[in-house]
mmCIF file of C-alpha atoms in Angstrom:
data_model
loop_
_atom_site.group_PDB
_atom_site.id
_atom_site.type_symbol
_atom_site.label_atom_id
_atom_site.label_comp_id
_atom_site.label_asym_id
_atom_site.label_seq_id
_atom_site.Cartn_x
_atom_site.Cartn_y
_atom_site.Cartn_z
ATOM 1 C CA MET V 1 141.143 50.584 68.041
ATOM 2 C CA VAL V 2 141.544 53.198 70.757
ATOM 3 C CA ILE V 3 139.603 52.344 73.891
ATOM 4 C CA MET V 4 137.645 55.506 74.621
ATOM 5 C CA THR V 5 136.706 56.170 78.214
ATOM 6 C CA THR V 6 134.908 58.895 80.114
ATOM 7 C CA THR V 7 138.296 60.583 80.516
ATOM 8 C CA SER V 8 138.000 64.164 79.293
ATOM 9 C CA SER V 9 140.710 66.708 78.701
ATOM 10 C CA LEU V 10 139.910 68.219 82.087
ATOM 11 C CA THR V 11 141.118 65.088 83.871
ATOM 12 C CA PHE V 12 144.554 64.857 82.248
ATOM 13 C CA GLN V 13 146.171 67.267 84.711
ATOM 14 C CA PRO V 14 145.019 65.402 87.862
ATOM 15 C CA VAL V 15 146.110 62.110 86.262
ATOM 16 C CA LEU V 16 149.559 63.527 85.536
ATOM 17 C CA GLU V 17 149.857 64.889 89.065
ATOM 18 C CA ARG V 18 148.958 61.517 90.516
ATOM 19 C CA ILE V 19 151.533 59.803 88.310
ATOM 20 C CA ALA V 20 154.214 62.314 89.332
ATOM 21 C CA GLU V 21 153.502 61.617 93.017
ATOM 22 C CA GLU V 22 153.778 57.870 92.428
ATOM 23 C CA MET V 23 156.986 58.208 90.404
ATOM 24 C CA GLU V 24 158.565 60.270 93.188
ATOM 25 C CA ARG V 25 158.351 57.159 95.354
ATOM 26 C CA THR V 26 159.931 54.857 92.745
ATOM 27 C CA PRO V 27 163.007 53.289 94.390
ATOM 28 C CA GLY V 28 165.070 51.981 91.442
ATOM 29 C CA ARG V 29 165.483 54.704 88.826
ATOM 30 C CA GLY V 30 168.208 53.277 86.573
ATOM 31 C CA ARG V 31 171.417 54.987 85.462
ATOM 32 C CA PRO V 32 172.018 57.728 82.882
ATOM 33 C CA ALA V 33 173.765 56.745 79.648
ATOM 34 C CA ASP V 34 177.466 56.757 80.504
ATOM 35 C CA TYR V 35 178.893 55.987 77.059
ATOM 36 C CA ILE V 36 177.993 59.549 76.001
ATOM 37 C CA PRO V 37 179.923 61.631 78.554
ATOM 38 C CA ALA V 38 177.687 64.691 78.124
ATOM 39 C CA LEU V 39 174.674 62.625 79.250
ATOM 40 C CA ALA V 40 176.330 60.800 82.139
ATOM 41 C CA ALA V 41 175.978 63.683 84.614
ATOM 42 C CA ARG V 42 172.175 63.897 84.374
ATOM 43 C CA ASP V 43 170.340 63.386 87.682
ATOM 44 C CA PRO V 44 168.116 60.265 87.533
ATOM 45 C CA ARG V 45 165.745 61.957 89.997
ATOM 46 C CA ARG V 46 164.610 64.386 87.314
ATOM 47 C CA PHE V 47 161.150 63.708 85.907
ATOM 48 C CA GLY V 48 158.814 65.463 83.496
ATOM 49 C CA MET V 49 155.686 64.406 81.630
ATOM 50 C CA ALA V 50 153.419 66.166 79.151
ATOM 51 C CA VAL V 51 150.220 65.327 77.271
ATOM 52 C CA ALA V 52 149.251 67.240 74.117
ATOM 53 C CA GLU V 53 145.740 67.134 72.725
ATOM 54 C CA LEU V 54 145.006 67.407 69.023
ATOM 55 C CA ASP V 55 144.091 71.092 69.272
ATOM 56 C CA GLY V 56 147.482 71.954 70.789
ATOM 57 C CA THR V 57 146.392 72.083 74.433
ATOM 58 C CA VAL V 58 149.237 70.806 76.613
ATOM 59 C CA TYR V 59 149.251 69.542 80.204
ATOM 60 C CA GLY V 60 152.392 68.805 82.184
ATOM 61 C CA VAL V 61 154.043 68.009 85.476
ATOM 62 C CA GLY V 62 157.527 68.111 86.923
ATOM 63 C CA ASP V 63 160.333 69.088 84.553
ATOM 64 C CA TRP V 64 158.023 69.078 81.525
ATOM 65 C CA ARG V 65 159.475 72.300 80.119
ATOM 66 C CA GLU V 66 163.124 71.354 80.783
ATOM 67 C CA PRO V 67 165.048 70.694 77.530
ATOM 68 C CA PHE V 68 166.871 67.368 77.352
ATOM 69 C CA SER V 69 168.826 65.428 74.733
ATOM 70 C CA THR V 70 166.274 63.698 72.514
ATOM 71 C CA GLN V 71 168.711 61.191 70.980
ATOM 72 C CA SER V 72 166.865 58.364 69.161
ATOM 73 C CA ILE V 73 163.445 59.987 69.529
ATOM 74 C CA THR V 74 164.367 62.089 66.486
ATOM 75 C CA LYS V 75 164.377 58.944 64.338
ATOM 76 C CA VAL V 76 160.576 59.142 64.250
ATOM 77 C CA PHE V 77 160.641 62.564 62.625
ATOM 78 C CA THR V 78 163.280 61.782 60.000
ATOM 79 C CA LEU V 79 161.341 58.629 59.145
ATOM 80 C CA ALA V 80 158.124 60.602 58.671
ATOM 81 C CA LEU V 81 159.839 63.308 56.619
ATOM 82 C CA ASP V 82 161.513 60.824 54.291
ATOM 83 C CA LEU V 83 158.432 58.607 53.988
ATOM 84 C CA ALA V 84 156.427 61.670 52.958
ATOM 85 C CA ARG V 85 158.914 62.275 50.131
ATOM 86 C CA GLU V 86 159.586 58.838 48.704
ATOM 87 C CA GLY V 87 156.754 56.643 49.919
ATOM 88 C CA ASP V 88 157.048 52.872 49.738
ATOM 89 C CA GLU V 89 160.408 52.974 47.971
ATOM 90 C CA LEU V 90 161.949 53.593 51.392
ATOM 91 C CA TRP V 91 160.968 50.097 52.522
ATOM 92 C CA GLU V 92 163.214 48.577 49.858
ATOM 93 C CA HIS V 93 166.185 49.904 51.831
ATOM 94 C CA VAL V 94 165.116 49.347 55.438
ATOM 95 C CA GLY V 95 162.869 46.692 56.977
ATOM 96 C CA ARG V 96 159.946 46.854 59.378
ATOM 97 C CA GLU V 97 160.727 43.969 61.729
ATOM 98 C CA PRO V 98 161.966 43.979 65.338
ATOM 99 C CA SER V 99 165.668 43.239 65.503
ATOM 100 C CA GLY V 100 165.953 41.305 68.765
ATOM 101 C CA ASN V 101 169.485 42.691 69.052
ATOM 102 C CA PRO V 102 170.957 45.831 70.664
ATOM 103 C CA PHE V 103 170.291 49.069 68.792
ATOM 104 C CA ASN V 104 173.900 49.405 67.585
ATOM 105 C CA SER V 105 174.431 45.771 66.569
ATOM 106 C CA LEU V 106 176.247 44.831 63.358
ATOM 107 C CA VAL V 107 175.287 41.163 63.506
ATOM 108 C CA GLN V 108 172.241 41.049 61.236
ATOM 109 C CA LEU V 109 173.530 43.357 58.519
ATOM 110 C CA GLU V 110 175.818 40.756 56.943
ATOM 111 C CA TYR V 111 173.146 38.060 56.968
ATOM 112 C CA GLU V 112 170.647 40.437 55.385
ATOM 113 C CA ASN V 113 172.867 42.030 52.730
ATOM 114 C CA GLY V 114 173.154 45.466 54.284
ATOM 115 C CA ILE V 115 169.398 46.024 54.777
ATOM 116 C CA PRO V 116 168.697 47.045 58.398
ATOM 117 C CA ARG V 117 165.806 45.366 60.191
ATOM 118 C CA ASN V 118 163.914 48.593 60.998
ATOM 119 C CA PRO V 119 164.291 52.412 60.947
ATOM 120 C CA PHE V 120 164.844 52.740 64.694
ATOM 121 C CA ILE V 121 167.982 50.703 65.225
ATOM 122 C CA ASN V 122 171.053 52.801 64.457
ATOM 123 C CA ALA V 123 171.728 51.150 61.109
ATOM 124 C CA GLY V 124 168.169 51.784 59.954
ATOM 125 C CA ALA V 125 168.214 55.374 61.165
ATOM 126 C CA LEU V 126 171.448 55.966 59.256
ATOM 127 C CA VAL V 127 169.767 54.734 56.067
ATOM 128 C CA VAL V 128 166.742 56.970 56.619
ATOM 129 C CA THR V 129 168.937 60.003 57.382
ATOM 130 C CA ASP V 130 171.016 59.253 54.285
ATOM 131 C CA ARG V 131 167.939 59.148 52.072
ATOM 132 C CA LEU V 132 166.522 62.327 53.580
ATOM 133 C CA GLN V 133 169.912 63.981 53.080
ATOM 134 C CA THR V 134 169.849 63.049 49.399
ATOM 135 C CA ARG V 135 166.383 64.581 49.002
ATOM 136 C CA THR V 136 166.899 67.765 51.023
ATOM 137 C CA GLY V 137 170.632 68.495 51.201
ATOM 138 C CA ASP V 138 170.329 69.029 54.983
ATOM 139 C CA ALA V 139 168.513 66.196 56.765
ATOM 140 C CA ALA V 140 169.154 67.523 60.271
ATOM 141 C CA GLY V 141 168.129 71.046 59.302
ATOM 142 C CA GLU V 142 164.940 69.782 57.665
ATOM 143 C CA MET V 143 164.034 67.879 60.821
ATOM 144 C CA LEU V 144 164.786 70.909 63.000
ATOM 145 C CA SER V 145 162.557 73.153 60.888
ATOM 146 C CA PHE V 146 159.743 70.625 61.127
ATOM 147 C CA LEU V 147 160.035 70.324 64.904
ATOM 148 C CA ARG V 148 160.146 74.087 65.388
ATOM 149 C CA ALA V 149 156.967 74.469 63.353
ATOM 150 C CA GLU V 150 155.058 71.609 64.988
ATOM 151 C CA SER V 151 156.074 72.483 68.553
ATOM 152 C CA GLY V 152 155.644 76.217 68.072
ATOM 153 C CA ASN V 153 159.080 76.714 69.627
ATOM 154 C CA PRO V 154 161.468 78.622 67.315
ATOM 155 C CA ASP V 155 164.293 78.286 69.853
ATOM 156 C CA LEU V 156 164.756 74.532 69.445
ATOM 157 C CA GLY V 157 168.312 73.685 68.464
ATOM 158 C CA PHE V 158 171.150 71.215 68.504
ATOM 159 C CA ASP V 159 173.585 70.732 71.395
ATOM 160 C CA GLU V 160 177.041 71.030 69.859
ATOM 161 C CA GLU V 161 178.712 69.526 72.940
ATOM 162 C CA ILE V 162 176.626 66.361 72.696
ATOM 163 C CA ALA V 163 177.078 66.148 68.908
ATOM 164 C CA ALA V 164 180.844 66.387 69.389
ATOM 165 C CA SER V 165 180.734 63.810 72.180
ATOM 166 C CA GLU V 166 178.824 61.372 69.998
ATOM 167 C CA SER V 167 181.191 61.962 67.096
ATOM 168 C CA ALA V 168 184.194 61.267 69.321
ATOM 169 C CA HIS V 169 182.605 57.975 70.408
ATOM 170 C CA GLY V 170 180.994 57.147 67.047
ATOM 171 C CA ASP V 171 183.166 54.308 65.752
ATOM 172 C CA ARG V 172 180.334 51.768 65.876
ATOM 173 C CA ASN V 173 178.026 54.027 63.866
ATOM 174 C CA ALA V 174 180.808 54.658 61.359
ATOM 175 C CA ALA V 175 181.282 50.914 61.011
ATOM 176 C CA LEU V 176 177.561 50.422 60.409
ATOM 177 C CA ALA V 177 177.507 53.128 57.746
ATOM 178 C CA HIS V 178 180.605 51.867 55.931
ATOM 179 C CA PHE V 179 179.292 48.310 56.011
ATOM 180 C CA MET V 180 175.967 49.323 54.463
ATOM 181 C CA ALA V 181 177.782 51.490 51.916
ATOM 182 C CA SER V 182 179.673 48.385 50.801
ATOM 183 C CA TYR V 183 176.283 46.904 49.853
ATOM 184 C CA GLY V 184 175.226 50.057 48.001
ATOM 185 C CA ASN V 185 172.668 51.035 50.645
ATOM 186 C CA ILE V 186 174.234 54.426 51.505
ATOM 187 C CA ASP V 187 174.319 57.252 48.924
ATOM 188 C CA ASN V 188 176.223 60.046 50.660
ATOM 189 C CA PRO V 189 179.854 60.115 51.845
ATOM 190 C CA VAL V 190 179.936 58.437 55.252
ATOM 191 C CA PRO V 191 181.623 61.345 57.114
ATOM 192 C CA ALA V 192 178.938 63.765 55.868
ATOM 193 C CA LEU V 193 176.188 61.305 56.801
ATOM 194 C CA LEU V 194 177.597 60.809 60.300
ATOM 195 C CA ASP V 195 177.739 64.563 60.838
ATOM 196 C CA GLN V 196 174.049 64.826 59.937
ATOM 197 C CA TYR V 197 173.148 61.869 62.130
ATOM 198 C CA PHE V 198 175.023 63.084 65.217
ATOM 199 C CA ARG V 199 173.529 66.579 64.852
ATOM 200 C CA GLN V 200 170.058 65.078 64.515
ATOM 201 C CA CYS V 201 170.475 63.037 67.708
ATOM 202 C CA SER V 202 171.818 66.021 69.660
ATOM 203 C CA LEU V 203 168.546 67.964 69.466
ATOM 204 C CA ASN V 204 167.488 69.494 72.787
ATOM 205 C CA ALA V 205 163.741 69.664 73.393
ATOM 206 C CA SER V 206 161.319 69.484 76.309
ATOM 207 C CA CYS V 207 158.454 67.116 76.990
ATOM 208 C CA ALA V 208 156.049 69.886 75.942
ATOM 209 C CA ASP V 209 157.920 70.427 72.658
ATOM 210 C CA LEU V 210 158.003 66.740 71.771
ATOM 211 C CA ALA V 211 154.418 65.996 72.756
ATOM 212 C CA LEU V 212 153.257 68.823 70.483
ATOM 213 C CA ALA V 213 155.616 67.854 67.658
ATOM 214 C CA THR V 214 154.294 64.282 67.659
ATOM 215 C CA THR V 215 150.595 65.154 67.387
ATOM 216 C CA PHE V 216 150.653 64.763 63.586
ATOM 217 C CA LEU V 217 150.790 61.019 64.215
ATOM 218 C CA ALA V 218 147.709 61.194 66.458
ATOM 219 C CA ARG V 219 145.988 63.246 63.711
ATOM 220 C CA HIS V 220 146.651 60.460 61.194
ATOM 221 C CA GLY V 221 149.313 62.452 59.326
ATOM 222 C CA VAL V 222 147.937 66.009 59.516
ATOM 223 C CA ARG V 223 150.267 68.764 60.718
ATOM 224 C CA ALA V 224 149.476 71.508 63.227
ATOM 225 C CA ASP V 225 148.662 73.982 60.424
ATOM 226 C CA GLY V 226 146.132 71.589 58.883
ATOM 227 C CA THR V 227 148.278 70.473 55.943
ATOM 228 C CA ARG V 228 148.881 66.775 55.426
ATOM 229 C CA LEU V 229 152.412 65.379 55.837
ATOM 230 C CA LEU V 230 151.548 61.672 55.644
ATOM 231 C CA THR V 231 148.623 59.735 54.264
ATOM 232 C CA ARG V 232 146.500 57.925 56.848
ATOM 233 C CA SER V 233 148.156 54.704 55.702
ATOM 234 C CA GLN V 234 151.661 56.136 56.146
ATOM 235 C CA ALA V 235 150.813 57.479 59.618
ATOM 236 C CA LYS V 236 149.551 54.010 60.502
ATOM 237 C CA GLN V 237 152.833 52.548 59.242
ATOM 238 C CA VAL V 238 154.934 54.869 61.408
ATOM 239 C CA ASN V 239 152.806 54.155 64.479
ATOM 240 C CA ALA V 240 152.995 50.410 63.808
ATOM 241 C CA VAL V 241 156.795 50.436 63.550
ATOM 242 C CA MET V 242 156.968 52.511 66.746
ATOM 243 C CA LEU V 243 154.869 49.901 68.553
ATOM 244 C CA THR V 244 156.942 46.938 67.364
ATOM 245 C CA CYS V 245 160.421 48.492 67.203
ATOM 246 C CA GLY V 246 160.441 51.808 69.072
ATOM 247 C CA THR V 247 162.007 50.790 72.376
ATOM 248 C CA TYR V 248 165.059 48.883 71.177
ATOM 249 C CA ASP V 249 164.940 45.169 72.039
ATOM 250 C CA ALA V 250 162.330 45.750 74.775
ATOM 251 C CA ALA V 251 159.466 46.567 72.384
ATOM 252 C CA GLY V 252 157.449 43.503 73.346
ATOM 253 C CA ASP V 253 157.582 44.364 77.020
ATOM 254 C CA PHE V 254 156.727 48.006 76.272
ATOM 255 C CA ALA V 255 153.690 46.987 74.216
ATOM 256 C CA TYR V 256 152.651 44.621 77.015
ATOM 257 C CA ARG V 257 152.958 47.245 79.752
ATOM 258 C CA VAL V 258 152.029 50.470 77.973
ATOM 259 C CA GLY V 259 149.988 49.453 74.928
ATOM 260 C CA LEU V 260 150.865 52.486 72.794
ATOM 261 C CA PRO V 261 153.194 53.227 69.874
ATOM 262 C CA GLY V 262 156.298 54.723 71.458
ATOM 263 C CA LYS V 263 159.883 55.741 70.768
ATOM 264 C CA SER V 264 162.572 56.079 73.391
ATOM 265 C CA GLY V 265 165.981 57.715 73.448
ATOM 266 C CA VAL V 266 168.998 57.169 75.666
ATOM 267 C CA GLY V 267 168.662 60.734 76.916
ATOM 268 C CA GLY V 268 165.781 59.356 79.006
ATOM 269 C CA GLY V 269 162.858 60.571 76.905
ATOM 270 C CA ILE V 270 159.968 58.561 75.468
ATOM 271 C CA ILE V 271 157.204 59.764 73.139
ATOM 272 C CA ALA V 272 153.927 57.870 72.780
ATOM 273 C CA VAL V 273 150.840 58.204 70.587
ATOM 274 C CA VAL V 274 147.161 57.631 71.290
ATOM 275 C CA PRO V 275 145.819 57.786 67.703
ATOM 276 C CA GLY V 276 142.883 60.125 67.357
ATOM 277 C CA ARG V 277 143.219 61.443 70.913
ATOM 278 C CA CYS V 278 146.554 62.775 72.200
ATOM 279 C CA THR V 279 150.323 62.350 72.384
ATOM 280 C CA LEU V 280 152.655 62.087 75.349
ATOM 281 C CA CYS V 281 156.263 62.666 76.225
ATOM 282 C CA VAL V 282 157.944 61.613 79.446
ATOM 283 C CA TRP V 283 161.522 62.209 80.554
ATOM 284 C CA SER V 284 163.672 60.757 83.303
ATOM 285 C CA PRO V 285 167.396 60.166 82.627
ATOM 286 C CA GLY V 286 167.863 56.855 84.468
ATOM 287 C CA LEU V 287 167.902 53.941 82.017
ATOM 288 C CA ASP V 288 167.416 50.203 82.300
ATOM 289 C CA GLU V 289 169.863 47.709 80.786
ATOM 290 C CA ARG V 290 168.194 48.006 77.373
ATOM 291 C CA GLY V 291 168.422 51.788 77.151
ATOM 292 C CA ASN V 292 164.882 52.814 78.122
ATOM 293 C CA SER V 293 163.929 55.223 80.911
ATOM 294 C CA VAL V 294 162.920 53.201 83.981
ATOM 295 C CA VAL V 295 160.594 55.857 85.371
ATOM 296 C CA GLY V 296 159.421 56.871 81.894
ATOM 297 C CA VAL V 297 158.100 53.406 81.085
ATOM 298 C CA ALA V 298 156.505 53.131 84.531
ATOM 299 C CA ALA V 299 154.793 56.518 84.104
ATOM 300 C CA LEU V 300 153.355 55.601 80.703
ATOM 301 C CA ASP V 301 152.197 52.282 82.134
ATOM 302 C CA ARG V 302 150.320 54.157 84.854
ATOM 303 C CA PHE V 303 148.851 56.623 82.343
ATOM 304 C CA THR V 304 147.255 53.929 80.190
ATOM 305 C CA THR V 305 146.094 52.036 83.284
ATOM 306 C CA LEU V 306 144.501 55.092 84.907
ATOM 307 C CA THR V 307 142.880 56.494 81.747
ATOM 308 C CA GLY V 308 142.093 53.324 79.778
ATOM 309 C CA LEU V 309 143.623 54.974 76.703
ATOM 310 C CA SER V 310 145.410 52.297 74.692
ATOM 311 C CA VAL V 311 145.446 50.870 71.195
ATOM 312 C CA PHE V 312 144.323 47.519 72.613
#
């Protein structure tokens, strides 16, 4: 249950400004992802944060309108889009449990017959993208159309340089896909699937865009135009998997500190959901050893502490 406080929409901006001031004084800010060359040059001093209310009102500080590489954050949207199409059948092909291993690990797949632990590790996201590709013919394009509509930003697009960089360094993802294909858990040709997956992860969007695009999860599955994408139960499922699996193998610590469903990406972004109230996105490129934004986690921690808004 969301803990409701006396916090009104009018106080979000001062709260964000206070957090930005505190984050400016943060000494250790982590390091940008260096295994994707196009991300390595990002300045870890950059910081943006946005809060979107259910009616589309957005508040922000810092670099909140600066586009950045969303990376694994997009896994939330492909999951929602595929779940809306096939329902519970999806869960026969991907699990809902934390992995306890790095996001690109191959270790568990052999023990578990090619069924990934959850949709947010790379293997699970490949399965979800594959299934959405089968149902739409263009998984990345379907996700882009959804994000443009929900954010109200028709200029959202993919970064071809980053997609090419990921493809050039994508041997581990190719191995994951081929391994799952050997168990019959991938339908499309692996090269075509990888192209869709790398394009999906290369999306550029700002904190404002992503906070707005995520509000359907705070509205229990209802889109910005009032139509329903997910049932209340399905929206609960997505939020639950975000809480338990959304920040790689640091999900327990994230739940402990922040207390919200969240999904991070190695571009330095994190989205978070306060069901029934608002959504957030924070961005700072410096990562910790488990691939999460150091300042981003700290900022979300301060937000829930200052406002009392949490699912606990």
